[in-house]
Short mmCIF file of C-alpha atoms and ligand atoms in Angstrom, two decimals:
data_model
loop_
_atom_site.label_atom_id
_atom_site.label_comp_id
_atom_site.label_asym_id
_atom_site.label_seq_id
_atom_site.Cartn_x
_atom_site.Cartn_y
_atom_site.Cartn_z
CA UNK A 593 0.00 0.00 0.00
CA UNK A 594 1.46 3.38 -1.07
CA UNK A 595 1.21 6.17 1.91
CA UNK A 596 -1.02 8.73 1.55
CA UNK A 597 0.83 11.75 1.01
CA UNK A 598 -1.34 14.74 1.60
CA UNK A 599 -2.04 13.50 4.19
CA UNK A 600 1.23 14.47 5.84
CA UNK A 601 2.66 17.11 7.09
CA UNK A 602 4.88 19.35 6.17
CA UNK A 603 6.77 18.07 8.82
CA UNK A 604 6.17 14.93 7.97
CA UNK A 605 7.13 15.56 4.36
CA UNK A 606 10.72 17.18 4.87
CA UNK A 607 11.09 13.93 7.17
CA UNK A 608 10.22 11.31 4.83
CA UNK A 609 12.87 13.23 1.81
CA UNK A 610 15.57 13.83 4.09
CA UNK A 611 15.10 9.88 4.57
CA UNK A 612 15.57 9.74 0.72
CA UNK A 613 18.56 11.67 1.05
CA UNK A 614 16.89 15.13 -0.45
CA UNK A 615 17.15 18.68 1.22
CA UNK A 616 14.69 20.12 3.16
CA UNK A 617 13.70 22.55 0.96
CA UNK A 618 12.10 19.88 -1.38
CA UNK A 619 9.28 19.18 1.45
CA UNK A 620 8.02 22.64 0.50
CA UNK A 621 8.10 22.34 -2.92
CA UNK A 622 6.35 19.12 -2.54
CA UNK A 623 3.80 20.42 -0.28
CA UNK A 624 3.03 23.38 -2.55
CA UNK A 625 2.23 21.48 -5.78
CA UNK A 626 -0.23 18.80 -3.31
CA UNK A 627 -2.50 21.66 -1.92
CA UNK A 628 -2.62 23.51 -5.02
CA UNK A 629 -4.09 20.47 -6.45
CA UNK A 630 -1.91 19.20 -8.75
CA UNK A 631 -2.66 15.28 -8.78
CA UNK A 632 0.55 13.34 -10.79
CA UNK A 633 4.28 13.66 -8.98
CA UNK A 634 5.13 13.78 -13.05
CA UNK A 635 3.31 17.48 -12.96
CA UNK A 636 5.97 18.40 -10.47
CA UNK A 637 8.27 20.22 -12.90
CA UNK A 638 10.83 21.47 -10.59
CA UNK A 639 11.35 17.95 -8.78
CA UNK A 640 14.42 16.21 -10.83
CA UNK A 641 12.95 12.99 -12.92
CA UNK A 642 14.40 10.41 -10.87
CA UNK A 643 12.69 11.90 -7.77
CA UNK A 644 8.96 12.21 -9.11
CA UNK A 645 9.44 8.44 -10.38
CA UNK A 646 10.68 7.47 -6.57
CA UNK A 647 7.76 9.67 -5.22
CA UNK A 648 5.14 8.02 -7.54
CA UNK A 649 6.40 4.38 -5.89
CA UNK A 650 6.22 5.31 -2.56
CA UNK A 651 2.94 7.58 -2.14
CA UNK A 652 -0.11 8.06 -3.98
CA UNK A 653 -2.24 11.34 -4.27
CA UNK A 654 -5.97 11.24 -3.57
CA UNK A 655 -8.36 13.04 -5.81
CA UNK A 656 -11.72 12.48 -6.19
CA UNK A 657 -14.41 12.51 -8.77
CA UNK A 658 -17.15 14.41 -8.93
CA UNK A 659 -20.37 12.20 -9.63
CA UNK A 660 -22.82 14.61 -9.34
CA UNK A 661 -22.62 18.47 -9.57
CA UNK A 662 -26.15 20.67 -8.89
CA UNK A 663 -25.81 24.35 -9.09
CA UNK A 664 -29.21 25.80 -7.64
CA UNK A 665 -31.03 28.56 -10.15
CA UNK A 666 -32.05 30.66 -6.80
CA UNK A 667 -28.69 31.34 -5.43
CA UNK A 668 -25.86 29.91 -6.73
CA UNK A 669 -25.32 27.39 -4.13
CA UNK A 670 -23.35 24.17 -5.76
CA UNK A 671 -23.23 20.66 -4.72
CA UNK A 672 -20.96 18.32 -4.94
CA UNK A 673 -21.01 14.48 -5.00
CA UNK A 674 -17.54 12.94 -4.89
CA UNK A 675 -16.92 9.56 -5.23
CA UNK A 676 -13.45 8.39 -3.37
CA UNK A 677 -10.84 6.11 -4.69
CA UNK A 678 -12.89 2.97 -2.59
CA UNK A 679 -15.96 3.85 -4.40
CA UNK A 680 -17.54 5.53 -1.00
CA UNK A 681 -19.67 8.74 -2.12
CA UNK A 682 -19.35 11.81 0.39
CA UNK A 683 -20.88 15.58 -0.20
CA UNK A 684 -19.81 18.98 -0.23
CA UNK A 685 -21.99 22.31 -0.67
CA UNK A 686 -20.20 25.76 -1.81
CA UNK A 687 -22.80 28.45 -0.74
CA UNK A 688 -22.08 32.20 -1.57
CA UNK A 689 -22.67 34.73 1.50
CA UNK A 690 -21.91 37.93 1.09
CA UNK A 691 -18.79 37.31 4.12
CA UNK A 692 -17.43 34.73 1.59
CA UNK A 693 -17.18 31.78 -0.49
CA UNK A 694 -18.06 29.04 2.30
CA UNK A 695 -17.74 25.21 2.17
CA UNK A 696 -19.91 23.03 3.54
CA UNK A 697 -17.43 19.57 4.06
CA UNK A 698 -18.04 16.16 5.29
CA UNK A 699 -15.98 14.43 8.06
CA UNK A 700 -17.34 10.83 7.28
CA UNK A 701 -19.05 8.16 5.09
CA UNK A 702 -22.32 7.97 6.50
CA UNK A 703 -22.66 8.41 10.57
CA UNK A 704 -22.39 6.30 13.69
CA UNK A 705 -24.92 9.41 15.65
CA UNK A 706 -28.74 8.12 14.68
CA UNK A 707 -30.18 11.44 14.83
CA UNK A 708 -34.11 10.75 13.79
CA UNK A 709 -34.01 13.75 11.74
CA UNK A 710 -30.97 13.51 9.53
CA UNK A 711 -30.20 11.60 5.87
CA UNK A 712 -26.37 11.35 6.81
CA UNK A 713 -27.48 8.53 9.30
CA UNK A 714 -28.98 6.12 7.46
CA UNK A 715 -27.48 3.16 6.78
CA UNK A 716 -25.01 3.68 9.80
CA UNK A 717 -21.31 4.79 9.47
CA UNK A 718 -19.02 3.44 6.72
CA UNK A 719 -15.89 4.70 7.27
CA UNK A 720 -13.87 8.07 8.70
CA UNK A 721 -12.83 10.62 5.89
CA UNK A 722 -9.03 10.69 5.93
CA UNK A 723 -7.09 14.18 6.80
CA UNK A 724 -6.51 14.60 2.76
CA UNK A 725 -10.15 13.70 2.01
CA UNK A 726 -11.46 16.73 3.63
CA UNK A 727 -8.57 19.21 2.32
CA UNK A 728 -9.80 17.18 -1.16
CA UNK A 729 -13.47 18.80 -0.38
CA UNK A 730 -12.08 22.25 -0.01
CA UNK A 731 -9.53 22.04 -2.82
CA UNK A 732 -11.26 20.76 -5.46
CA UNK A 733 -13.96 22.60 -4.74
CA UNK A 734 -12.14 25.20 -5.14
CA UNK A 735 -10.74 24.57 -8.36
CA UNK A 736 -13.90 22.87 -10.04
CA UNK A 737 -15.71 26.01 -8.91
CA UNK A 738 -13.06 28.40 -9.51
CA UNK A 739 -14.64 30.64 -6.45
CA UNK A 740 -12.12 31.39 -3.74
CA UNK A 741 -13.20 29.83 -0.64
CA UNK A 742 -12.16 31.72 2.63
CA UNK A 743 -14.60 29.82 4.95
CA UNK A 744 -15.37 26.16 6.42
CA UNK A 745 -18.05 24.77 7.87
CA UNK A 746 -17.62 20.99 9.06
CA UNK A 747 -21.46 20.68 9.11
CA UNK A 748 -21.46 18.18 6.62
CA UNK A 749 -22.25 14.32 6.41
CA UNK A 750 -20.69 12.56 9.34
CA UNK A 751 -19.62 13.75 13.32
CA UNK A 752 -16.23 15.42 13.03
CA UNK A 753 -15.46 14.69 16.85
CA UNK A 754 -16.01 11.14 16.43
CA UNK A 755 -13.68 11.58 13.78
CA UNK A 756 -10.72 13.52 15.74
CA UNK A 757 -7.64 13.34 15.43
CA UNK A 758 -7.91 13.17 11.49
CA UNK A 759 -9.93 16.37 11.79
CA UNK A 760 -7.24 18.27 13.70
CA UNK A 761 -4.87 16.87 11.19
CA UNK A 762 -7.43 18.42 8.17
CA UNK A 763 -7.52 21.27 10.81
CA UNK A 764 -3.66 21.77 10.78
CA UNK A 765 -3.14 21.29 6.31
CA UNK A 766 -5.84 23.76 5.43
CA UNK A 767 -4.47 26.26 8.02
CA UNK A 768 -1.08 26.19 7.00
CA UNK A 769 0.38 28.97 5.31
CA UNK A 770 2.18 26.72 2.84
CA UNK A 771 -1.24 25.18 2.01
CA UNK A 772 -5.18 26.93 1.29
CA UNK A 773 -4.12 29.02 4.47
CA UNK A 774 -7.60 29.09 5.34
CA UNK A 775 -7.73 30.93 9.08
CA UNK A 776 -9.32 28.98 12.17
CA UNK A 777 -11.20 32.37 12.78
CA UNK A 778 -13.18 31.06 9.36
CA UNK A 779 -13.72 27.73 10.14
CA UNK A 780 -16.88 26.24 12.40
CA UNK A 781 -17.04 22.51 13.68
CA UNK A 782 -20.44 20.96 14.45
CA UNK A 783 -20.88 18.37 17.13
CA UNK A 784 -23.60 16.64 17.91
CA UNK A 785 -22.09 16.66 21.44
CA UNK A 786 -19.05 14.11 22.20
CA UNK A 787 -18.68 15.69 25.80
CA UNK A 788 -14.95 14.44 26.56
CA UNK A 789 -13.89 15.73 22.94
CA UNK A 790 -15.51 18.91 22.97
CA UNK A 791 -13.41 19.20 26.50
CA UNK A 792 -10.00 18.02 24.73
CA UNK A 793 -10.59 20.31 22.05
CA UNK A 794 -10.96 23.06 24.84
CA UNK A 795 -7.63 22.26 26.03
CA UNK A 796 -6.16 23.24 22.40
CA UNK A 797 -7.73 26.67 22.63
CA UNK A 798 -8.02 27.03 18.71
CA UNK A 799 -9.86 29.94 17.46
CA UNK A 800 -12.28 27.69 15.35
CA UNK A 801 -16.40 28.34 16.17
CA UNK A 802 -17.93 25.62 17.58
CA UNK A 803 -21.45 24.59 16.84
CA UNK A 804 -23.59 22.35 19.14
CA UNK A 805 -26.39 20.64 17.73
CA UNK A 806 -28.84 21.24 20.53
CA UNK A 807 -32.22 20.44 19.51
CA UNK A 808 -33.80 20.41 22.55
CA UNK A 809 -33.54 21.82 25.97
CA UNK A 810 -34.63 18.69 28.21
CA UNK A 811 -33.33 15.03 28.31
CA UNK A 812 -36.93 13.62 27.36
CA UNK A 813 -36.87 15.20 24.18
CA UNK A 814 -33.25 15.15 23.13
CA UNK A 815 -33.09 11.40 24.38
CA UNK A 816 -35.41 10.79 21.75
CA UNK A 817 -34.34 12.66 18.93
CA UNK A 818 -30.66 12.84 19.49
CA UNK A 819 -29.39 9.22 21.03
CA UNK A 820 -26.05 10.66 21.69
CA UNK A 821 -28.12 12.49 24.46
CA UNK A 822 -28.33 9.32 26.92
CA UNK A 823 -24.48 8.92 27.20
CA UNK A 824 -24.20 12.48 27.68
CA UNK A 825 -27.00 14.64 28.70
CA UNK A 826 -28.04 18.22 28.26
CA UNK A 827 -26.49 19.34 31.56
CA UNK A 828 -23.28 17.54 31.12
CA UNK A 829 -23.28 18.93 27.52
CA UNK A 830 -23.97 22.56 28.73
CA UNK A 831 -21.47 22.32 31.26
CA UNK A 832 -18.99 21.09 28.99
CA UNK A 833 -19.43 24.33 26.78
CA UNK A 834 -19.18 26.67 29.62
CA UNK A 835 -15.48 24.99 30.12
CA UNK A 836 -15.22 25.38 26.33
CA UNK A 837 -15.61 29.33 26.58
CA UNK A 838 -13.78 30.05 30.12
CA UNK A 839 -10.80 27.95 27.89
CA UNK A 840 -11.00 29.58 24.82
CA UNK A 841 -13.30 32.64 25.29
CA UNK A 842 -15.02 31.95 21.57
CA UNK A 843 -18.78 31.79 22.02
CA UNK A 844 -20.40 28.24 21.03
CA UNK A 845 -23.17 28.52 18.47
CA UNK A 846 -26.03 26.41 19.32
CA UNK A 847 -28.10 24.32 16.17
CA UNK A 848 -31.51 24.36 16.88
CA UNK A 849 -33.39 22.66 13.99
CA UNK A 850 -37.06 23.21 14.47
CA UNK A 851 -39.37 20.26 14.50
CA UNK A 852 -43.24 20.77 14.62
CA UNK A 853 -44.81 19.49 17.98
CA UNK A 854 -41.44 17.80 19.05
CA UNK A 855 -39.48 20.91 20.30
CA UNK A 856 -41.49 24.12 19.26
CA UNK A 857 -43.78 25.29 21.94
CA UNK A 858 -43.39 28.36 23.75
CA UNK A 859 -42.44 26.29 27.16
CA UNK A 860 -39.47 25.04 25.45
CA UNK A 861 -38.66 28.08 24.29
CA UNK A 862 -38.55 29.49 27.45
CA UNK A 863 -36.94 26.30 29.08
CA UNK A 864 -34.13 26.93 26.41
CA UNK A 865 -33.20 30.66 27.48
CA UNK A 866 -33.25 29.21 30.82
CA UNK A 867 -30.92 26.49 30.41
CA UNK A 868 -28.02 28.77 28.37
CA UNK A 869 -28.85 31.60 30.62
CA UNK A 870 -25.31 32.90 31.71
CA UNK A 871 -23.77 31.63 28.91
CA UNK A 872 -22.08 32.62 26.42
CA UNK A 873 -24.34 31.40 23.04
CA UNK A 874 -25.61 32.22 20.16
CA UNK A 875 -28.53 30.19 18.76
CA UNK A 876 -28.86 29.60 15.65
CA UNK A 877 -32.57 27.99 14.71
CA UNK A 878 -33.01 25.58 11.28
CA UNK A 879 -36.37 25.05 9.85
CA UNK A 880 -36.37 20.99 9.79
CA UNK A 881 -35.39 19.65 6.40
CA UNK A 882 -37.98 17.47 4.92
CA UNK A 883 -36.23 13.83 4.87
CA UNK A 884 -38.35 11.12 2.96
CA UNK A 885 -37.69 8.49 5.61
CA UNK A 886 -38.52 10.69 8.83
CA UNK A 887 -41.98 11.65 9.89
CA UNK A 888 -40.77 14.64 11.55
CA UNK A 889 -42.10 17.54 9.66
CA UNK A 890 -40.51 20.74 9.82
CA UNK A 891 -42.45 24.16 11.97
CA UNK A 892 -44.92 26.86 10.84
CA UNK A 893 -42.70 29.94 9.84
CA UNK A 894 -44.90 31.53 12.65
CA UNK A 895 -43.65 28.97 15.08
CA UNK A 896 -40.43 29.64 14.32
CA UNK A 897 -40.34 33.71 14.52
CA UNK A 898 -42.39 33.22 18.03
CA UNK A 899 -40.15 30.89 19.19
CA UNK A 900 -36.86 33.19 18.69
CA UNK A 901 -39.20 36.46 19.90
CA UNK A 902 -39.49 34.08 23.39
CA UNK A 903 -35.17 33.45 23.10
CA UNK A 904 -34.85 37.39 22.24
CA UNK A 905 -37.21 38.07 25.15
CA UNK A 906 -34.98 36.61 27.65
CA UNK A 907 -31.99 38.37 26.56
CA UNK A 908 -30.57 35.48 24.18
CA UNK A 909 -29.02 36.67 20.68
CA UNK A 910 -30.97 34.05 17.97
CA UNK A 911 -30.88 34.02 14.23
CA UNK A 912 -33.17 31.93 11.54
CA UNK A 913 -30.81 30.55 9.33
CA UNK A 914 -31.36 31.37 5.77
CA UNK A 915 -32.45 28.24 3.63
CA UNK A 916 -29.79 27.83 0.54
CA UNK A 917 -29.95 25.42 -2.32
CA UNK A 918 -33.27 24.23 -1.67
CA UNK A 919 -34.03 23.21 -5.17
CA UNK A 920 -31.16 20.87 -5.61
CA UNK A 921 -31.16 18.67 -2.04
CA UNK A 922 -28.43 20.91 -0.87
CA UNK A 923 -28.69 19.92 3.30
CA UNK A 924 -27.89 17.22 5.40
CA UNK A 925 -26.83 14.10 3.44
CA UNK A 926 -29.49 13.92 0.97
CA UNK A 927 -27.76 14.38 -2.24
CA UNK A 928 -25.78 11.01 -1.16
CA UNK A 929 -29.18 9.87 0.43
CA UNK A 930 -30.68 10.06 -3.02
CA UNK A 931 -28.21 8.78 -5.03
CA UNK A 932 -28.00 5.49 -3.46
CA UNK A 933 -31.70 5.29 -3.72
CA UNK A 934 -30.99 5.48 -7.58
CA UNK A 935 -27.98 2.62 -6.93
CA UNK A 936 -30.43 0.33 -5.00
CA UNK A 937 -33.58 0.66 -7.91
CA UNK A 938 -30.94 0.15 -11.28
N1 SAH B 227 -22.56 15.65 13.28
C1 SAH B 227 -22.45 17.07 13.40
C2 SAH B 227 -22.36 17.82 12.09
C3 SAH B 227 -23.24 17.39 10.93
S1 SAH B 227 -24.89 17.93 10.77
C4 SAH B 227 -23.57 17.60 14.25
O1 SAH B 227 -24.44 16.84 14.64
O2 SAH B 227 -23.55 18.78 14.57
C5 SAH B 227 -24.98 19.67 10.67
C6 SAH B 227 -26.24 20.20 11.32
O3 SAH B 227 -27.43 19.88 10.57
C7 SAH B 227 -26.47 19.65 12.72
O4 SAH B 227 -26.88 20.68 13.57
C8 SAH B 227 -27.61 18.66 12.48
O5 SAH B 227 -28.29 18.36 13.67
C9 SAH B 227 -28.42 19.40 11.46
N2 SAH B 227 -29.39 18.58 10.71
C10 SAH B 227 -29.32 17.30 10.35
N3 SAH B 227 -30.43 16.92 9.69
C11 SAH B 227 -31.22 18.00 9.62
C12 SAH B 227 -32.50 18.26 9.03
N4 SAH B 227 -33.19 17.32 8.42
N5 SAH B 227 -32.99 19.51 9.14
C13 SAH B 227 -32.29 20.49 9.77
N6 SAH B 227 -31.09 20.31 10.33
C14 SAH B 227 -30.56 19.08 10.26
#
């Protein structure tokens, strides 16, 4: 098996040529070529011929191919389906805001999390992305799209804290100045709340933004909709993001997808500002997604704008996030979703 290249590094890199007898400087020239996509060591004009030929035996370069590419007619939003050198399908979205080109990535084939709500969970996890995977997303993105991207979201198919230490790797490429360069100040994680790993990741104080999938404000509710919720509750979870902002003094963004008669009333609403009351937050409410397979349905736009009045009430700052790409499956894992509905019928 050939090692994975871009997956190192740059470190790593200068390492593994100094062990083939080359000078350090190589690593960077290396490096360079990798994250600005280029995809044969034979495209590496200013390595000598005999290196590029011992490269090409000892690593290989991932790139994947794009299966299916949507570009919605209301606002420009573009999806991606890759397929991956195993054959495994992942998604990314590119969605224009006026702040910035932003990527939506994915951290993992399929998910191990069971939310009721959410495409990216059925059929169970497959496998963890790898560290050049993700920078893969960004990348050829990127260059497919040819929009500059200067912001990350890991919001995509998969839990990226189940998936750690690759994502701090991913973390580590795309914010190297050799590399995209891409700051941590423009980059969000989503959890759907691994406790102990939101608490190591408070130990690194990185400036990154990170996003808790909330959902609910009480352990009957979340229990249900959100299983990770009976290892760790919503108190342990809270508590666990008010060490995440004495740490690192970035304010978490709480995901509150809005789900009609589940965890929409008024009560909850107030339960909510009651439970994040002295902290730090942001909330951030989703209209529910429609997904085929669920029968949770999604709240009344009234719902919704009474529901963040009750949050604004009690001193809480809320926003309704805009709904992009709506016309071309754009959220949640249902462009993958629906393509292996189209695999399982031919
Ligand atoms: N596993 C991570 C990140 C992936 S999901 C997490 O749970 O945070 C990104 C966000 O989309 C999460 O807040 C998730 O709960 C939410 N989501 C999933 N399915 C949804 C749907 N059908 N409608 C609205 N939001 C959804």
């Amino acid at each position: 098996m050939k090692q994975d290249i871009k997956s190192m590094t740059l470190e790593e890199l200068a390492e593994a040529l100094s062990a083939l007898g080359e000078p350090s400087f190589r690593a960077k020239q290396v490096y360079t070529w990798l994250h600005h996509g280029v995809v044969d060591f034979a495209e590496m004009t200013n390595l000598s011929k005999a290196l590029r030929q011992r490269l090409s035996e000892a690593f290989e370069i991932t790139a994947p191919v794009v299966v299916r590419k949507q570009i919605s007619a209301l606002d420009g939003t573009i999806k991606y389906l890759w397929r991956l050198r195993d054959g495994n399908c992942v998604e990314t979205v590119l969605m224009r805001y006026h702040h910035g080109n932003t990527v939506c990535i994915s951290s993992e084939v399929g998910c191990a999390m069971s939310c009721a709500f959410c495409a990216s969970t059925i059929g169970g996890l497959v496998r963890r992305l790898t560290a050049s995977e993700m920078l893969d997303e960004v990348l050829f993105t990127q260059l497919d799209s040819g929009l500059e991207i200067s912001n990350i979201v890991l919001m995509g198919i998969g839990e990226p804290l189940d998936n750690y230490d690759t994502v701090l790797r991913f973390l580590h490429l795309v914010n190297s100045p050799e590399g995209m360069n891409i700051g941590m100040r423009h980059i969000s994680l989503s959890t759907c709340g691994l406790v102990p790993k939101i608490l190591a990741l408070a130990e690194l104080s990185l400036q990154l933004t990170l996003s808790v999938s909330l959902h609910a404000p009480d352990d009957e509710t979340r229990s249900k909709i959100m299983p990770v919720n009976r290892r760790w509750n919503v108190d342990e979870l809270l508590a666990a993001c008010r060490l995440y902002f004495e740490k690192t003094g970035r304010r978490i963004s709480f995901e509150y997808a809005m789900i009609r008669d589940v965890n929409d009333s008024p009560e909850t609403a107030r339960l909510l500002a009651q439970k994040l009351k002295g902290q730090q937050a942001h909330v951030n409410l989703i209209p529910l997604n429609n997904v085929e397979e669920s029968p949770l349905k999604p709240s009344s736009r009234q719902t919704v704008q009474r529901f963040q009045q009750i949050l604004e009430s009690e001193g809480l700052t809320c926003t309704v996030r805009r709904t992009l790409g709506s016309d071309i499956d754009a959220s949640c894992g249902q462009l993958r979703r629906n393509y292996q509905k189209t695999q399982e019928k031919a």
